Backbone as JSON Lines, residues from 0, in Angstrom:
{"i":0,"aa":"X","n":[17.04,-3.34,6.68],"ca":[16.73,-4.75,6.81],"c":[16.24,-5.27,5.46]}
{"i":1,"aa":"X","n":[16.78,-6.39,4.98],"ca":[16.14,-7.15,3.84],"c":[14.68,-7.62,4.24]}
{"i":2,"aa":"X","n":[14.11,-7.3,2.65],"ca":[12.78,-8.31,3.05],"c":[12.9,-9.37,3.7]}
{"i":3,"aa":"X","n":[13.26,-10.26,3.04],"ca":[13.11,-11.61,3.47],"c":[13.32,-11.9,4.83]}
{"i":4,"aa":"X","n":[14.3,-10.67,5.79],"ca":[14.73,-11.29,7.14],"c":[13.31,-10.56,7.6]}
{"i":5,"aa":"X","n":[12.89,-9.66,7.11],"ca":[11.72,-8.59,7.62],"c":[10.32,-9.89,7.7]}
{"i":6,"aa":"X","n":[10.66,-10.47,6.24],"ca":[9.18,-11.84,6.81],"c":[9.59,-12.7,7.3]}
{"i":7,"aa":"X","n":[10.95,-13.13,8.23],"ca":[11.41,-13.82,8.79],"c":[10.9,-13.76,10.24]}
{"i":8,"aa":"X","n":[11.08,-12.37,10.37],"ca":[10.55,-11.78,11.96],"c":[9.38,-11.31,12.47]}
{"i":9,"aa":"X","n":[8.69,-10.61,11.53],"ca":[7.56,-10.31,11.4],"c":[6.44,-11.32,11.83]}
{"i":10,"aa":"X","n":[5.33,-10.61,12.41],"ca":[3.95,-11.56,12.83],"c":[3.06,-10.44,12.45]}
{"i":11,"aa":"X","n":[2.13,-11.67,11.75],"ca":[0.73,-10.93,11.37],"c":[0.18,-11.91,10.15]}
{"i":12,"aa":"X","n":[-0.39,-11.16,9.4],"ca":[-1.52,-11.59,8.72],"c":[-1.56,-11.16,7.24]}
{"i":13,"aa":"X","n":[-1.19,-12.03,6.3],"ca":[-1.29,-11.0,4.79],"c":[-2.5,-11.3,3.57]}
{"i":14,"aa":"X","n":[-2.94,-10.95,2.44],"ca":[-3.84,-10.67,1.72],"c":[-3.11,-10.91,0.46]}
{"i":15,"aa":"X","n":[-3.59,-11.62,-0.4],"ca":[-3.41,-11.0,-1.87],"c":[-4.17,-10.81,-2.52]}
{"i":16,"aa":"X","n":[-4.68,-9.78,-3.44],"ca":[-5.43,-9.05,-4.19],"c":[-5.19,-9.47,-5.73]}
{"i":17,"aa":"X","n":[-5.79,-10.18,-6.43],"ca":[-5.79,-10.57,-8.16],"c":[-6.94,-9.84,-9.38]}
{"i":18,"aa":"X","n":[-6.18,-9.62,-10.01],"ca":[-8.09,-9.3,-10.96],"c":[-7.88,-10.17,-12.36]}
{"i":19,"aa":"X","n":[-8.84,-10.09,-12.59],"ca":[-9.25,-10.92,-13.97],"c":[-9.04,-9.87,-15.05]}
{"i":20,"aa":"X","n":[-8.93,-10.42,-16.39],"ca":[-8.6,-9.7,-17.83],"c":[-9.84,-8.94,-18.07]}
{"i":21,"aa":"X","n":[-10.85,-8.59,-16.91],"ca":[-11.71,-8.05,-17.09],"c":[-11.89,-6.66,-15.72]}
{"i":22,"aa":"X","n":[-10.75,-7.12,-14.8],"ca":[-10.62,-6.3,-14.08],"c":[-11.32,-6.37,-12.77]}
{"i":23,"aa":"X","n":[-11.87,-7.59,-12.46],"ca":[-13.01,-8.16,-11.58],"c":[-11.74,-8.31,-10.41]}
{"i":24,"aa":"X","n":[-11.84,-7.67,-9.53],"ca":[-11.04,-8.28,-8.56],"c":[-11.52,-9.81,-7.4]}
{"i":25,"aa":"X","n":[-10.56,-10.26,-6.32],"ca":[-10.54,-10.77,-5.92],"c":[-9.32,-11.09,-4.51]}
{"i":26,"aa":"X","n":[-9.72,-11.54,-3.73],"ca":[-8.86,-11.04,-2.33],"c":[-8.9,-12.23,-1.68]}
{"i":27,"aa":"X","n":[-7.6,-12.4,-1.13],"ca":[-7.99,-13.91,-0.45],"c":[-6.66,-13.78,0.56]}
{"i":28,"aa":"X","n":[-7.08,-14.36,2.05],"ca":[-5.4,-14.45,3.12],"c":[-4.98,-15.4,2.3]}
{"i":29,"aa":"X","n":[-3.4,-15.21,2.61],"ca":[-2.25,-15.64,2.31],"c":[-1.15,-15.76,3.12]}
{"i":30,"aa":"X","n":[-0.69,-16.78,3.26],"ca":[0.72,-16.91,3.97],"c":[1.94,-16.38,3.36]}
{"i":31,"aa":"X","n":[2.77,-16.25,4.4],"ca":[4.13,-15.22,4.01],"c":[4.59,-15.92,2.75]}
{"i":32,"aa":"X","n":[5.24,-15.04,1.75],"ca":[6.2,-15.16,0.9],"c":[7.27,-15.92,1.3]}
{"i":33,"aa":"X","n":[7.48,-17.18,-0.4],"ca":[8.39,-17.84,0.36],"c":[10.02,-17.35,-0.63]}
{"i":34,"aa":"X","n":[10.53,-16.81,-0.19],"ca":[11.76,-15.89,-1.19],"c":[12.7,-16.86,-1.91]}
{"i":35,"aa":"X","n":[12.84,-16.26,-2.95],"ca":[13.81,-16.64,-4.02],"c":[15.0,-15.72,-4.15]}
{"i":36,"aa":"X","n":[15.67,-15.06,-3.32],"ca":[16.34,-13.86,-3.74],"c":[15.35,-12.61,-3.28]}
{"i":37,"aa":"X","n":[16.18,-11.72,-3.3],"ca":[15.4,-10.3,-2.68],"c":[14.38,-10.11,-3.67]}
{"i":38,"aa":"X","n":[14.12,-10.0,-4.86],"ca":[13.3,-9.39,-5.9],"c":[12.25,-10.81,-6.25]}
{"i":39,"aa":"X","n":[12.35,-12.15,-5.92],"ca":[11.32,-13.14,-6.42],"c":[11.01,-13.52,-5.2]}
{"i":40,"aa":"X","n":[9.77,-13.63,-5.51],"ca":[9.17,-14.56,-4.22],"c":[8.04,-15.88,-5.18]}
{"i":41,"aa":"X","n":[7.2,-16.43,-4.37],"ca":[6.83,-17.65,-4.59],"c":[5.87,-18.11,-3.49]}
{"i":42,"aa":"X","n":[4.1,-17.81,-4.1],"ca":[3.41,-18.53,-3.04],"c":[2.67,-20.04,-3.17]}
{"i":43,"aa":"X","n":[2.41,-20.78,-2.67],"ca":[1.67,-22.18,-3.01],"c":[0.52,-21.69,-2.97]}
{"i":44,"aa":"X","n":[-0.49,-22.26,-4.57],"ca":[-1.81,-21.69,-4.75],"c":[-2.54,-22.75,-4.85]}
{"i":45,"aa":"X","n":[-3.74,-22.95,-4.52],"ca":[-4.61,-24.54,-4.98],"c":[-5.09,-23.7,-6.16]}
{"i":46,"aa":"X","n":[-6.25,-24.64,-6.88],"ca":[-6.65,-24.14,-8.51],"c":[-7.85,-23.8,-8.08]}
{"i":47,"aa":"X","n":[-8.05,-22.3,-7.76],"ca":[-8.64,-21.61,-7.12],"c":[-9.38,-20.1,-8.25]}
{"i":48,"aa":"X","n":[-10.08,-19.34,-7.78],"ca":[-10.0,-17.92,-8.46],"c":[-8.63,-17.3,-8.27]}
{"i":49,"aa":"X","n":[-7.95,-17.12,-7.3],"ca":[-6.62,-16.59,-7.53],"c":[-5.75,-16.95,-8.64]}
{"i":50,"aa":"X","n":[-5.32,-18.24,-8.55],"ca":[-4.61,-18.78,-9.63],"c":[-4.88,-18.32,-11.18]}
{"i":51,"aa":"X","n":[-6.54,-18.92,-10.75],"ca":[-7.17,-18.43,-12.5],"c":[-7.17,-17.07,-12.87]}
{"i":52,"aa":"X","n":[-7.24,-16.06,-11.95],"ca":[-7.13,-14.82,-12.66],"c":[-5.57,-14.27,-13.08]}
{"i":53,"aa":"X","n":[-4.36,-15.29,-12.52],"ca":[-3.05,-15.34,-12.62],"c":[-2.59,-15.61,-14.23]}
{"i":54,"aa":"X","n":[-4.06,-16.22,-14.63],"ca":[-3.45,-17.01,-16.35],"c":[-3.96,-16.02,-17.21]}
{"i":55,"aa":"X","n":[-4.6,-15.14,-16.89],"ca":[-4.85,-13.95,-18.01],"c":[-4.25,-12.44,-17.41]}
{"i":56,"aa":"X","n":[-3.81,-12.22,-16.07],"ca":[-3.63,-11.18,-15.53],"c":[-2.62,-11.51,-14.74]}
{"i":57,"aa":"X","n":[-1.67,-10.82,-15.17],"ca":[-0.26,-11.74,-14.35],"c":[-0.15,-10.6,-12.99]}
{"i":58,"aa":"X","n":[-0.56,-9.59,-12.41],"ca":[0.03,-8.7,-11.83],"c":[-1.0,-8.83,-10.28]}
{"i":59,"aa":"X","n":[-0.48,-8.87,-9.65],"ca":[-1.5,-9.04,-8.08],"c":[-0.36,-8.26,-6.66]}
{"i":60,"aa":"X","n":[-1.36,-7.69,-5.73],"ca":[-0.38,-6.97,-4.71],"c":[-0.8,-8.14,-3.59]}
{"i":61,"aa":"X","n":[0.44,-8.08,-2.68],"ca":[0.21,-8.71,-1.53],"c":[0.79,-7.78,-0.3]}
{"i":62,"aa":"X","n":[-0.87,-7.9,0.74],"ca":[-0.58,-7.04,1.5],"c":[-0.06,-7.34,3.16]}
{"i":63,"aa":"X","n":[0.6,-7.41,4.03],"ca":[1.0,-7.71,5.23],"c":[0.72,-6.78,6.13]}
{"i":64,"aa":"X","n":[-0.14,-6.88,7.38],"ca":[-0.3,-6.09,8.09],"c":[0.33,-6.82,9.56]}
{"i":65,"aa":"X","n":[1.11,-6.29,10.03],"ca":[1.93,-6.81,11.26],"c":[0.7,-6.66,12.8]}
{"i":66,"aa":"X","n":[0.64,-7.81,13.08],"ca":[-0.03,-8.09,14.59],"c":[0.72,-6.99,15.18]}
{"i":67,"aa":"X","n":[-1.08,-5.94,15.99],"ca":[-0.68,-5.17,17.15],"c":[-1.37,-4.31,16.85]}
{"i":68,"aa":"X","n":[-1.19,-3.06,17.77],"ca":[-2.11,-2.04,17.34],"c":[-2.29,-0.92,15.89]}
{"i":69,"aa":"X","n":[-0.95,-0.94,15.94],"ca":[-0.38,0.11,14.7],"c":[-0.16,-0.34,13.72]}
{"i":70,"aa":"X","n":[-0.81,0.65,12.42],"ca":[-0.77,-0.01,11.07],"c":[0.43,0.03,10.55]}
{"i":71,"aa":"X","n":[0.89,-0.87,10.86],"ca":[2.73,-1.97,10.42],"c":[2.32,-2.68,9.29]}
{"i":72,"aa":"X","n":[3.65,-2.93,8.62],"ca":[3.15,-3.56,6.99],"c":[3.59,-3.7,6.55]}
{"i":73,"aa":"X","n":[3.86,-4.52,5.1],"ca":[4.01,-3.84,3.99],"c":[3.09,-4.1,2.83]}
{"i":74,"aa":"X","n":[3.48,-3.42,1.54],"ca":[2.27,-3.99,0.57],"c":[3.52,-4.38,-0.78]}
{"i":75,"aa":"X","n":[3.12,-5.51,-1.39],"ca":[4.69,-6.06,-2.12],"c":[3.63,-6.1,-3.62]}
{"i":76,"aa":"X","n":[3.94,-5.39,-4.94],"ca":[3.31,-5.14,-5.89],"c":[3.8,-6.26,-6.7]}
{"i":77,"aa":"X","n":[3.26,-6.62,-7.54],"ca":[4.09,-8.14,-7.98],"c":[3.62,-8.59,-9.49]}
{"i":78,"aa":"X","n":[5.02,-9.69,-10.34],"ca":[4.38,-9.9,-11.64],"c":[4.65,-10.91,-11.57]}
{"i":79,"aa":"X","n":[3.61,-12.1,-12.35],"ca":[4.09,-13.29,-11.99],"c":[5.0,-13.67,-13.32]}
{"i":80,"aa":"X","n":[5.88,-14.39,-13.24],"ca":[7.26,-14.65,-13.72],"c":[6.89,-16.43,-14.47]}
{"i":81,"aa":"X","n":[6.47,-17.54,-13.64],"ca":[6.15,-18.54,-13.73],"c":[5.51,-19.15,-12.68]}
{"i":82,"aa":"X","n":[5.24,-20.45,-13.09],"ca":[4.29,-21.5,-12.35],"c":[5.29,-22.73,-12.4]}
{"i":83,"aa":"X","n":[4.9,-23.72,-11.37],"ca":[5.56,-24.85,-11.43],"c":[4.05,-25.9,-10.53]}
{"i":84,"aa":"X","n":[3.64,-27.18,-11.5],"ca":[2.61,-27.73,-11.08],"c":[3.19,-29.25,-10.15]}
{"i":85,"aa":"X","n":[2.28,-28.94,-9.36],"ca":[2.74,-30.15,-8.43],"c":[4.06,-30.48,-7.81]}
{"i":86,"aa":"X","n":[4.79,-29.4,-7.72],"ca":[6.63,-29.29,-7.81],"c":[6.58,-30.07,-6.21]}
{"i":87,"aa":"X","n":[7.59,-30.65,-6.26],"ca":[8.53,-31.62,-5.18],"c":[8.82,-30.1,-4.24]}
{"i":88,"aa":"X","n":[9.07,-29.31,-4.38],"ca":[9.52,-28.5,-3.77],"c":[8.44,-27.7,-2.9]}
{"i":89,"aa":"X","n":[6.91,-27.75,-3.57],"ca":[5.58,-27.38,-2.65],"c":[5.61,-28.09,-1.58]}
{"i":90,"aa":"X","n":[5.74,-29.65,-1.27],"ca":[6.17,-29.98,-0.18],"c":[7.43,-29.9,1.16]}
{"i":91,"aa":"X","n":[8.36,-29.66,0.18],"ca":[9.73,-28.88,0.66],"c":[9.13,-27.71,1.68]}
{"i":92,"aa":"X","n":[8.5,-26.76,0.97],"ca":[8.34,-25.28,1.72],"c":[7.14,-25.76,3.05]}
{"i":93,"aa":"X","n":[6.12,-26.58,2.41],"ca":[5.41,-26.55,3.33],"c":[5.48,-27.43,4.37]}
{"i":94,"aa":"X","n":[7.18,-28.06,4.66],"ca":[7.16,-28.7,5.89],"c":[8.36,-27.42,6.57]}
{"i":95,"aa":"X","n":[8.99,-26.68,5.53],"ca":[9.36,-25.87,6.79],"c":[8.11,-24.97,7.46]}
{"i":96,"aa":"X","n":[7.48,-24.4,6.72],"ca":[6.5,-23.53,6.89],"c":[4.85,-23.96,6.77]}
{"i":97,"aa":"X","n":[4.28,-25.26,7.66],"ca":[3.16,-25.73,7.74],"c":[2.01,-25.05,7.65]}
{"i":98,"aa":"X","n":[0.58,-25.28,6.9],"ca":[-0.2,-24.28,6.47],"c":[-0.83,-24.55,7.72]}
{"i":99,"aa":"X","n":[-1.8,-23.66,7.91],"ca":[-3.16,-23.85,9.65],"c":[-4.02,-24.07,9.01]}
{"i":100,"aa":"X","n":[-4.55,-25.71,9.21],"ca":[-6.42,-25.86,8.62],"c":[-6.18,-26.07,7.16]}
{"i":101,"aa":"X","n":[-7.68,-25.87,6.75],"ca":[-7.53,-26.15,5.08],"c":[-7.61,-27.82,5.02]}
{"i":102,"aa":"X","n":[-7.66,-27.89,3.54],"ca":[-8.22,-29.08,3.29],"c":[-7.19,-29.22,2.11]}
{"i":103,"aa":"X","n":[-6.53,-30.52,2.16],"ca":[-5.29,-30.52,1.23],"c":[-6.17,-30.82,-0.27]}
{"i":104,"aa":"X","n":[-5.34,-30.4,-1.2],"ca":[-5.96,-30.15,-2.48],"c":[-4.96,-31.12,-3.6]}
{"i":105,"aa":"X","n":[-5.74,-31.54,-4.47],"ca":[-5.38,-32.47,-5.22],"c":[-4.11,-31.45,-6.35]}
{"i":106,"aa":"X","n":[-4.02,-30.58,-6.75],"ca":[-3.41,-30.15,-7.84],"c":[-3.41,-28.67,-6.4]}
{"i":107,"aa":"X","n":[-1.6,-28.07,-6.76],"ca":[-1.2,-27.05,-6.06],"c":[-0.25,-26.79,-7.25]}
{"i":108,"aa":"X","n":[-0.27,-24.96,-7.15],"ca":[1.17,-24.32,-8.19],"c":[1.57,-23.47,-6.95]}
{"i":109,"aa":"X","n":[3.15,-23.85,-7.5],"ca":[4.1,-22.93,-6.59],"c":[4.24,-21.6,-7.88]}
{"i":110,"aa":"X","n":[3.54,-20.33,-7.4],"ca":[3.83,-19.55,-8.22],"c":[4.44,-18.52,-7.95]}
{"i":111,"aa":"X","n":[5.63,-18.15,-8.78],"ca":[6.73,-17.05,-9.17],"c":[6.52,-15.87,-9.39]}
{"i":112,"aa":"X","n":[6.93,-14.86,-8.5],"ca":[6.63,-13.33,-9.27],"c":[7.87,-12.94,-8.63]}
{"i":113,"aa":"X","n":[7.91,-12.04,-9.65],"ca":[9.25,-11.13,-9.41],"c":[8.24,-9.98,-8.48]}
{"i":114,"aa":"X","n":[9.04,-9.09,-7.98],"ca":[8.59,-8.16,-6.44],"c":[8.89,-6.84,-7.15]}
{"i":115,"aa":"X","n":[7.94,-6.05,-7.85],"ca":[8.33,-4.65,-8.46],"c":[8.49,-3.82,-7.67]}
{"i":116,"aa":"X","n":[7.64,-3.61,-6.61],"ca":[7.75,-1.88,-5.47],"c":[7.18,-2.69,-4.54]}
{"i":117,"aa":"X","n":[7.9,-2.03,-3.59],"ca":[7.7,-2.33,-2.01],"c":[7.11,-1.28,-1.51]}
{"i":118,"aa":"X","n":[6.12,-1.34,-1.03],"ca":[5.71,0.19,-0.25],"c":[5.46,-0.21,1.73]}
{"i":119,"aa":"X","n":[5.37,0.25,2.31],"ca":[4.54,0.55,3.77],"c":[3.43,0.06,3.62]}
{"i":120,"aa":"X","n":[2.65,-0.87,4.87],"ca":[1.48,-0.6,4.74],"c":[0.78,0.8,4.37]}
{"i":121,"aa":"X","n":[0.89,1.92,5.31],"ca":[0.49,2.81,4.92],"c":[1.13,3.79,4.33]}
{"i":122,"aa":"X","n":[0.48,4.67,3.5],"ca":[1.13,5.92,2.98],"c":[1.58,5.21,1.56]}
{"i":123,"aa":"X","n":[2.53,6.1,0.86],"ca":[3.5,5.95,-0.31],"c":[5.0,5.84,-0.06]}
{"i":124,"aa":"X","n":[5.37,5.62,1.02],"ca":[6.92,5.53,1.35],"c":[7.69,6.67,0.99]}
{"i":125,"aa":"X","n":[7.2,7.52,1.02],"ca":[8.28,9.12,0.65],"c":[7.91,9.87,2.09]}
């Protein structure tokens, strides 16, 4: 199965993990990846600690754990590629895919990472 049909079908709940040029991490939910092709994806960020640790530390994992009992998943290792500010197209995604709650934010980046390793939630995939 391709990713993308895999976060097509999939239910649950995901995470992304950022650190700063100092190595300070930071963790915050996140809604599904919105795909560019199998290898890019693209999430909408407000100007947040995530974002900011994105402008000195381009590399962040995002983790998916699938609703239910069993640890289902995946974890998507990632580099960010580019940014696009205020793009016509942040609204595009977020009327197919409406956010829950939250408080709309004056300045949003749709940001780009290419998708290096895919692993399982759990284990190392071997």
């Amino acid at each position: 199965m391709l990713l993308s049909e895999y976060f097509e079908k999939a239910q649950g709940r995901g995470v992304m993990a950022t650190a700063d040029s100092a190595g300070r991490p930071t963790a915050a939910v996140y809604a599904r990846p919105h795909f560019f092709g199998e290898d890019s994806v693209a999430f909408i960020m407000a100007d947040r600690l995530m974002h900011y640790n994105l402008q000195s530390n381009p590399h962040a994992v995002y983790l998916f754990m699938e609703s239910g009992e069993a640890y289902a998943g995946r974890r998507l290792y990632l580099t960010k590629t580019r940014e696009e500010v205020n793009s016509p197209l942040i609204e595009e995604l977020r009327r197919r895919c409406p956010a829950e709650g939250g408080k709309p934010e004056s300045t949003r980046y749709l940001v780009h990472f290419s998708v290096d390793r895919v692993l399982p939630l759990v284990g190392d995939g071997e």
